Structure formats: C-alpha cells, structure tokens
Amino acid sequence: MAPRLPPGPDFLAADRHNSVVVDAAGVAFETHGLSADFPWQVVRSVHYRASPDGRALTVAVVHLDGRVFECVVAARRGELQEWFGRLATVLGHYRPMG
C-alpha cells in the first residue's frame, strides 16, 4: 500500500495535447499521450517561463543527475498570468528553496 500524502496545494495546466501537474507527489508531465513522473526526491529544481510568443507555459524539471525535461502547455487568453501565480504558490510550498 502506498503511503498517504499530506494534503497540500496542487497545480494543473492542460491543453489538448499536454499537461503539467505539480502536487505533493512531485511533478508530472503528459505530452501527446506519453507521461513522465518526477517525485520530489529526484528533482533538483523546477523552472518555468512563457514561450517566446507569450502563448504557452514552459515548465522544466532539472533531475538530480542534471538532465532537463520540459513540457509546453498552450494557454488561452489571460490564462498564462493565472498559471504563473498559482505555480509560484505551489512550488513555494513544496520547494521553498527552489
């Protein structure tokens, strides 16, 4: 039986093809039906930014071994700024030092 995780804030950004979830378990990406899970124990850091055209959120996970994994989620009008605020709050909860 898996241990129960304490409740905490979570973040979800999704479009038709891709999604990013950040919660007590870690970070999860889904891209065109393929998924990757990054438990907090293997995450060195998480970075995010707007795409150059300002229409998508790019989230990058830096693995403990230095590899970098990215997921890009298209945003609707006004959604990107909302995502930035929520993502900063959730990452601050689980990764207060980055």
Short mmCIF file of C-alpha atoms in Angstrom, two decimals:
data_model
loop_
_atom_site.label_atom_id
_atom_site.label_comp_id
_atom_site.label_asym_id
_atom_site.label_seq_id
_atom_site.Cartn_x
_atom_site.Cartn_y
_atom_site.Cartn_z
CA MET A 1 0.00 0.00 0.00
CA ALA A 2 1.33 3.45 -0.95
CA PRO A 3 1.83 5.95 1.86
CA ARG A 4 -0.79 8.67 2.09
CA LEU A 5 0.50 12.10 1.18
CA PRO A 6 -0.50 15.07 3.32
CA PRO A 7 -2.94 17.41 1.64
CA GLY A 8 -1.40 20.46 0.05
CA PRO A 9 -1.89 22.80 -2.86
CA ASP A 10 -1.75 21.49 -6.39
CA PHE A 11 -1.31 22.96 -9.86
CA LEU A 12 -2.69 21.80 -13.20
CA ALA A 13 -2.13 23.34 -16.62
CA ALA A 14 -3.51 21.48 -19.62
CA ASP A 15 -4.25 21.92 -23.29
CA ARG A 16 -5.48 19.44 -25.92
CA HIS A 17 -2.18 17.54 -26.04
CA ASN A 18 -0.06 18.35 -22.99
CA SER A 19 -0.37 18.81 -19.24
CA VAL A 20 1.70 19.69 -16.18
CA VAL A 21 0.71 18.68 -12.65
CA VAL A 22 2.56 19.78 -9.51
CA ASP A 23 1.43 18.36 -6.18
CA ALA A 24 2.64 16.63 -3.02
CA ALA A 25 3.96 13.70 -5.09
CA GLY A 26 6.15 15.85 -7.37
CA VAL A 27 5.87 16.99 -10.97
CA ALA A 28 4.15 15.08 -13.76
CA PHE A 29 4.19 15.81 -17.49
CA GLU A 30 1.98 14.38 -20.19
CA THR A 31 2.84 15.09 -23.81
CA HIS A 32 0.79 13.63 -26.63
CA GLY A 33 -0.17 10.60 -24.54
CA LEU A 34 3.30 9.95 -23.07
CA SER A 35 3.76 10.65 -19.37
CA ALA A 36 6.71 11.26 -17.09
CA ASP A 37 6.58 11.48 -13.30
CA PHE A 38 9.25 13.21 -11.22
CA PRO A 39 8.92 12.56 -7.48
CA TRP A 40 10.34 15.37 -5.35
CA GLN A 41 13.21 13.09 -4.26
CA VAL A 42 14.69 13.17 -7.80
CA VAL A 43 14.01 16.84 -8.59
CA ARG A 44 16.92 19.27 -8.26
CA SER A 45 14.83 22.27 -9.36
CA VAL A 46 11.79 23.37 -11.35
CA HIS A 47 11.79 26.36 -13.69
CA TYR A 48 9.03 27.94 -15.73
CA ARG A 49 8.64 30.70 -18.29
CA ALA A 50 6.37 31.95 -21.02
CA SER A 51 7.11 30.83 -24.56
CA PRO A 52 8.74 33.49 -26.76
CA ASP A 53 5.36 34.36 -28.30
CA GLY A 54 3.69 34.55 -24.86
CA ARG A 55 1.08 31.94 -25.74
CA ALA A 56 2.33 28.94 -23.76
CA LEU A 57 3.78 27.90 -20.43
CA THR A 58 7.08 26.03 -20.48
CA VAL A 59 7.91 24.06 -17.34
CA ALA A 60 11.33 22.44 -16.92
CA VAL A 61 12.34 19.86 -14.34
CA VAL A 62 16.05 19.51 -13.59
CA HIS A 63 16.74 15.95 -12.44
CA LEU A 64 19.33 15.23 -9.73
CA ASP A 65 21.66 13.83 -12.41
CA GLY A 66 21.49 17.10 -14.39
CA ARG A 67 19.11 16.02 -17.14
CA VAL A 68 16.43 18.57 -18.04
CA PHE A 69 12.88 17.64 -19.05
CA GLU A 70 10.42 20.17 -20.44
CA CYS A 71 6.72 20.33 -21.15
CA VAL A 72 4.95 23.12 -23.05
CA VAL A 73 1.24 23.82 -22.47
CA ALA A 74 -0.68 26.23 -24.72
CA ALA A 75 -2.61 28.90 -22.81
CA ARG A 76 -5.85 30.65 -23.61
CA ARG A 77 -6.09 34.43 -23.35
CA GLY A 78 -5.37 35.53 -19.75
CA GLU A 79 -4.60 32.01 -18.56
CA LEU A 80 -0.80 32.35 -18.56
CA GLN A 81 -0.66 35.01 -15.82
CA GLU A 82 -3.09 32.98 -13.69
CA TRP A 83 -0.88 29.90 -14.13
CA PHE A 84 2.24 31.86 -13.15
CA GLY A 85 0.65 32.96 -9.88
CA ARG A 86 -0.66 29.53 -8.95
CA LEU A 87 2.52 27.73 -9.98
CA ALA A 88 4.68 30.09 -7.91
CA THR A 89 2.49 29.42 -4.85
CA VAL A 90 2.54 25.64 -5.26
CA LEU A 91 6.29 25.46 -5.95
CA GLY A 92 6.92 27.74 -2.98
CA HIS A 93 5.00 25.29 -0.80
CA TYR A 94 6.85 22.14 -1.92
CA ARG A 95 10.23 23.63 -2.88
CA PRO A 96 10.72 26.78 -0.80
CA MET A 97 14.40 26.97 -1.72
CA GLY A 98 13.89 26.45 -5.46
#
